Short mmCIF file of C-alpha atoms in Angstrom, two decimals:
data_model
loop_
_atom_site.label_atom_id
_atom_site.label_comp_id
_atom_site.label_asym_id
_atom_site.label_seq_id
_atom_site.Cartn_x
_atom_site.Cartn_y
_atom_site.Cartn_z
CA ASP A 1 42.74 -11.29 20.03
CA VAL A 2 41.31 -13.10 17.06
CA LYS A 3 38.92 -15.76 18.08
CA VAL A 4 37.72 -18.73 16.08
CA THR A 5 35.13 -20.69 17.99
CA GLN A 6 33.85 -24.12 17.14
CA SER A 7 30.51 -25.03 18.63
CA SER A 8 31.55 -28.35 20.21
CA ARG A 9 34.79 -29.91 21.48
CA TYR A 10 33.38 -33.45 21.42
CA LEU A 11 30.46 -34.86 19.49
CA VAL A 12 29.05 -38.37 19.22
CA LYS A 13 26.56 -39.08 16.43
CA ARG A 14 24.91 -42.12 14.94
CA THR A 15 25.45 -43.46 11.45
CA GLY A 16 23.07 -41.83 9.01
CA GLU A 17 22.46 -38.71 11.08
CA LYS A 18 22.80 -35.26 9.56
CA VAL A 19 25.53 -33.45 11.48
CA PHE A 20 26.24 -29.74 11.67
CA LEU A 21 29.60 -28.37 12.81
CA GLU A 22 29.56 -24.64 13.39
CA CYS A 23 32.45 -22.21 13.30
CA VAL A 24 32.37 -18.51 14.13
CA GLN A 25 35.16 -15.94 13.81
CA ASP A 26 35.14 -12.43 15.19
CA MET A 27 37.74 -10.65 13.03
CA ASP A 28 35.85 -9.98 9.79
CA HIS A 29 38.04 -12.44 7.88
CA GLU A 30 37.22 -13.14 4.25
CA ASN A 31 38.57 -16.69 4.18
CA MET A 32 37.30 -19.58 6.21
CA PHE A 33 38.40 -23.21 6.04
CA TRP A 34 37.33 -26.64 7.21
CA TYR A 35 40.01 -29.28 7.66
CA ARG A 36 39.95 -32.84 8.77
CA GLN A 37 42.91 -34.07 10.86
CA ASP A 38 43.77 -37.76 11.02
CA PRO A 39 46.94 -39.38 12.41
CA GLY A 40 49.56 -39.79 9.71
CA LEU A 41 47.53 -37.84 7.18
CA GLY A 42 47.95 -34.33 8.53
CA LEU A 43 45.35 -31.72 7.77
CA ARG A 44 43.28 -32.28 4.68
CA LEU A 45 41.15 -29.49 3.29
CA ILE A 46 37.46 -30.30 2.98
CA TYR A 47 36.06 -26.94 1.83
CA PHE A 48 36.95 -23.32 2.02
CA SER A 49 35.08 -20.10 1.51
CA TYR A 50 36.53 -16.79 0.30
CA ASP A 51 33.39 -14.70 0.75
CA VAL A 52 29.79 -14.93 1.87
CA LYS A 53 27.95 -17.59 -0.11
CA MET A 54 31.17 -18.41 -2.01
CA LYS A 55 32.81 -21.78 -1.53
CA GLU A 56 35.31 -24.01 -3.16
CA LYS A 57 35.94 -27.72 -2.78
CA GLY A 58 39.11 -28.85 -1.13
CA ASP A 59 40.80 -32.20 -1.46
CA ILE A 60 38.20 -34.39 0.26
CA PRO A 61 34.73 -32.85 -0.18
CA GLU A 62 32.83 -36.11 -0.68
CA GLY A 63 30.16 -36.63 1.96
CA TYR A 64 30.35 -33.02 3.15
CA SER A 65 28.74 -29.72 2.29
CA VAL A 66 29.16 -26.22 3.68
CA SER A 67 27.18 -23.08 4.24
CA ARG A 68 28.31 -19.49 4.64
CA GLU A 69 25.31 -17.21 4.91
CA LYS A 70 27.10 -14.63 7.06
CA LYS A 71 30.71 -13.56 6.93
CA GLU A 72 31.50 -14.64 10.47
CA ARG A 73 29.97 -18.12 10.32
CA PHE A 74 31.01 -21.18 8.32
CA SER A 75 29.16 -24.43 8.81
CA LEU A 76 30.24 -27.91 7.84
CA ILE A 77 27.47 -30.39 7.17
CA LEU A 78 27.76 -34.14 7.09
CA GLU A 79 24.72 -35.10 5.06
CA SER A 80 24.59 -38.69 6.31
CA ALA A 81 27.28 -39.43 8.84
CA SER A 82 29.35 -42.55 8.38
CA THR A 83 31.92 -44.23 10.63
CA ASN A 84 34.75 -43.25 8.28
CA GLN A 85 33.96 -39.62 9.07
CA THR A 86 35.07 -40.13 12.66
CA SER A 87 37.86 -37.60 12.97
CA MET A 88 39.09 -34.30 14.34
CA TYR A 89 37.65 -31.32 12.48
CA LEU A 90 39.43 -27.98 12.51
CA CYS A 91 38.04 -24.66 11.39
CA ALA A 92 40.28 -21.74 10.45
CA SER A 93 39.95 -18.20 9.16
CA SER A 94 42.24 -15.62 7.61
CA LEU A 95 42.26 -12.30 5.83
CA GLY A 96 42.28 -12.36 2.04
CA GLY A 97 46.01 -12.06 1.31
CA PRO A 98 48.13 -15.16 0.65
CA GLY A 99 50.70 -14.31 3.30
CA THR A 100 48.22 -13.75 6.06
CA GLU A 101 48.11 -15.87 9.17
CA ALA A 102 45.36 -18.44 9.55
CA PHE A 103 43.72 -18.61 12.96
CA PHE A 104 42.34 -21.92 14.12
CA GLY A 105 39.55 -23.07 16.37
CA GLN A 106 40.09 -25.58 19.13
CA GLY A 107 38.80 -28.47 17.04
CA THR A 108 35.81 -30.80 17.24
CA ARG A 109 36.42 -34.48 17.89
CA LEU A 110 33.55 -36.21 16.07
CA THR A 111 32.80 -39.87 16.69
CA VAL A 112 30.26 -41.60 14.48
CA VAL A 113 28.91 -44.85 15.94
CA ALA B 1 48.73 -29.52 -7.78
CA GLN B 2 50.92 -28.43 -4.93
CA THR B 3 52.03 -30.91 -2.29
CA VAL B 4 53.85 -30.62 1.02
CA THR B 5 55.90 -33.47 2.45
CA GLN B 6 57.19 -33.91 5.97
CA SER B 7 59.29 -37.06 6.08
CA GLN B 8 59.89 -37.16 9.85
CA PRO B 9 56.77 -38.35 11.68
CA GLU B 10 58.49 -37.97 15.08
CA MET B 11 61.55 -36.20 16.42
CA SER B 12 63.08 -35.85 19.84
CA VAL B 13 65.42 -33.23 21.27
CA GLN B 14 67.04 -32.58 24.63
CA GLU B 15 66.08 -29.42 26.43
CA ALA B 16 68.39 -26.52 25.47
CA GLU B 17 69.57 -28.31 22.33
CA THR B 18 68.83 -27.48 18.70
CA VAL B 19 66.58 -29.46 16.40
CA THR B 20 65.72 -29.15 12.72
CA LEU B 21 62.41 -30.26 11.21
CA SER B 22 62.32 -30.98 7.49
CA CYS B 23 59.77 -29.99 4.89
CA THR B 24 59.80 -30.28 1.14
CA TYR B 25 57.16 -29.11 -1.27
CA ASP B 26 56.29 -29.40 -4.91
CA THR B 27 54.95 -26.57 -7.01
CA SER B 28 55.30 -25.07 -10.45
CA GLU B 29 54.50 -21.60 -9.14
CA SER B 30 57.12 -18.96 -8.53
CA ASP B 31 55.27 -16.87 -5.98
CA TYR B 32 54.00 -18.40 -2.78
CA TYR B 33 54.24 -18.39 0.98
CA LEU B 34 55.44 -21.11 3.29
CA PHE B 35 54.47 -21.47 6.92
CA TRP B 36 55.26 -23.49 10.00
CA TYR B 37 52.38 -24.02 12.40
CA LYS B 38 52.56 -25.52 15.87
CA GLN B 39 49.82 -27.60 17.46
CA PRO B 40 50.43 -28.11 21.20
CA PRO B 41 48.67 -30.92 23.05
CA SER B 42 45.76 -28.56 23.78
CA ARG B 43 45.12 -28.65 20.01
CA GLN B 44 44.82 -24.98 19.06
CA MET B 45 47.10 -24.43 16.08
CA ILE B 46 49.27 -21.31 16.07
CA LEU B 47 51.60 -19.75 13.53
CA VAL B 48 55.31 -20.09 14.25
CA ILE B 49 56.92 -18.47 11.24
CA ARG B 50 56.27 -17.57 7.62
CA GLN B 51 58.44 -17.06 4.53
CA GLU B 52 57.65 -15.41 1.22
CA ALA B 53 59.22 -17.20 -1.73
CA TYR B 54 60.53 -13.96 -3.25
CA LYS B 55 62.51 -13.08 -0.16
CA GLN B 56 65.99 -14.54 -0.17
CA GLN B 57 66.60 -13.86 3.47
CA ASN B 58 65.54 -16.65 5.79
CA ALA B 59 62.82 -15.70 8.26
CA THR B 60 63.61 -15.65 11.98
CA GLU B 61 61.34 -15.36 15.01
CA ASN B 62 63.29 -15.46 18.28
CA ARG B 63 64.47 -19.08 18.72
CA PHE B 64 62.79 -20.21 15.49
CA SER B 65 64.41 -19.84 12.10
CA VAL B 66 63.99 -21.38 8.69
CA ASN B 67 66.36 -22.60 6.01
CA PHE B 68 64.56 -21.81 2.76
CA GLN B 69 66.11 -23.38 -0.33
CA LYS B 70 63.86 -22.36 -3.22
CA ALA B 71 65.63 -24.31 -5.95
CA ALA B 72 65.56 -27.47 -3.86
CA LYS B 73 61.99 -26.75 -2.71
CA SER B 74 63.01 -27.25 0.86
CA PHE B 75 61.81 -25.34 3.92
CA SER B 76 63.21 -26.61 7.21
CA LEU B 77 62.51 -25.23 10.68
CA LYS B 78 65.29 -24.86 13.22
CA ILE B 79 64.43 -24.55 16.89
CA SER B 80 67.32 -23.35 19.04
CA ASP B 81 67.60 -23.68 22.80
CA SER B 82 64.63 -26.07 22.87
CA GLN B 83 62.20 -25.68 25.74
CA LEU B 84 59.66 -28.06 27.22
CA GLY B 85 56.91 -25.84 25.82
CA ASP B 86 58.15 -26.51 22.30
CA ALA B 87 56.78 -30.06 22.49
CA ALA B 88 54.01 -30.18 19.90
CA MET B 89 53.02 -31.32 16.45
CA TYR B 90 54.57 -29.09 13.80
CA PHE B 91 53.01 -28.64 10.40
CA CYS B 92 54.55 -27.17 7.29
CA ALA B 93 52.10 -25.39 4.96
CA TYR B 94 52.02 -23.83 1.49
CA ARG B 95 49.86 -21.07 0.05
CA SER B 96 49.93 -19.74 -3.49
CA ALA B 97 50.52 -16.02 -4.03
CA VAL B 98 49.84 -16.12 -7.75
CA ARG B 99 47.23 -13.57 -8.78
CA GLY B 100 43.92 -15.27 -9.35
CA ALA B 101 44.93 -18.44 -7.56
CA THR B 102 42.79 -19.73 -4.75
CA ASN B 103 43.68 -19.08 -1.14
CA LYS B 104 43.96 -22.71 -0.18
CA LEU B 105 46.37 -23.46 2.65
CA ILE B 106 47.96 -26.87 2.01
CA PHE B 107 49.48 -28.78 4.91
CA GLY B 108 51.98 -31.57 5.31
CA THR B 109 51.43 -34.61 7.52
CA GLY B 110 53.18 -33.13 10.53
CA THR B 111 56.16 -33.91 12.77
CA LEU B 112 55.60 -34.71 16.42
CA LEU B 113 58.38 -33.14 18.47
CA ALA B 114 59.19 -34.42 21.94
CA VAL B 115 61.45 -32.39 24.24
CA GLN B 116 63.35 -34.39 26.85
CA PRO B 117 64.22 -32.68 30.15
#
């Protein structure tokens, strides 16, 4: 079974902290994604990566950065956490083709206080 | 830019009945894939069904089927013989298949389906 693992289910951080959300997949997938899920807004793409060290901005990249040094790991970084970044964060991965299934992690509920 | 719209924030269905979830999308591309994903209360999202735009035949997976109307840019999901385990948030998603296009997976806002016993 494909597994996408996010490092934390729940996280509480203070305003201004630098926050790292880690995601690891075990199926040698080229594509990895970070989404933010908010009620009524669905899933909004923050960043995605199509290869090691390659990344592309999604729809809401402001306040975030990413790192993909190894194929299996994709990290989302909140440079200076703010309360409006309180949300559910979902990581996903897929093979390179457009029709391929995306596999999701269990999500990280981040609260910034 | 492509967009995906789900106009039904919540739906309810009786167990064993049939329900249809709506999805419309906007694109100028001719080649793409459409997906329905399910997010149960435990939160892990899973694929329900997928449809390639070039295929005229509607996709079917057991009790799940789609009504794909390419000209109308409509992609609805029909769940037959609804079961309690079908209760979840359902997301419609779009992905370009145009050569050279990015592999972004674009989601709608979701429909929360309740199944009444």
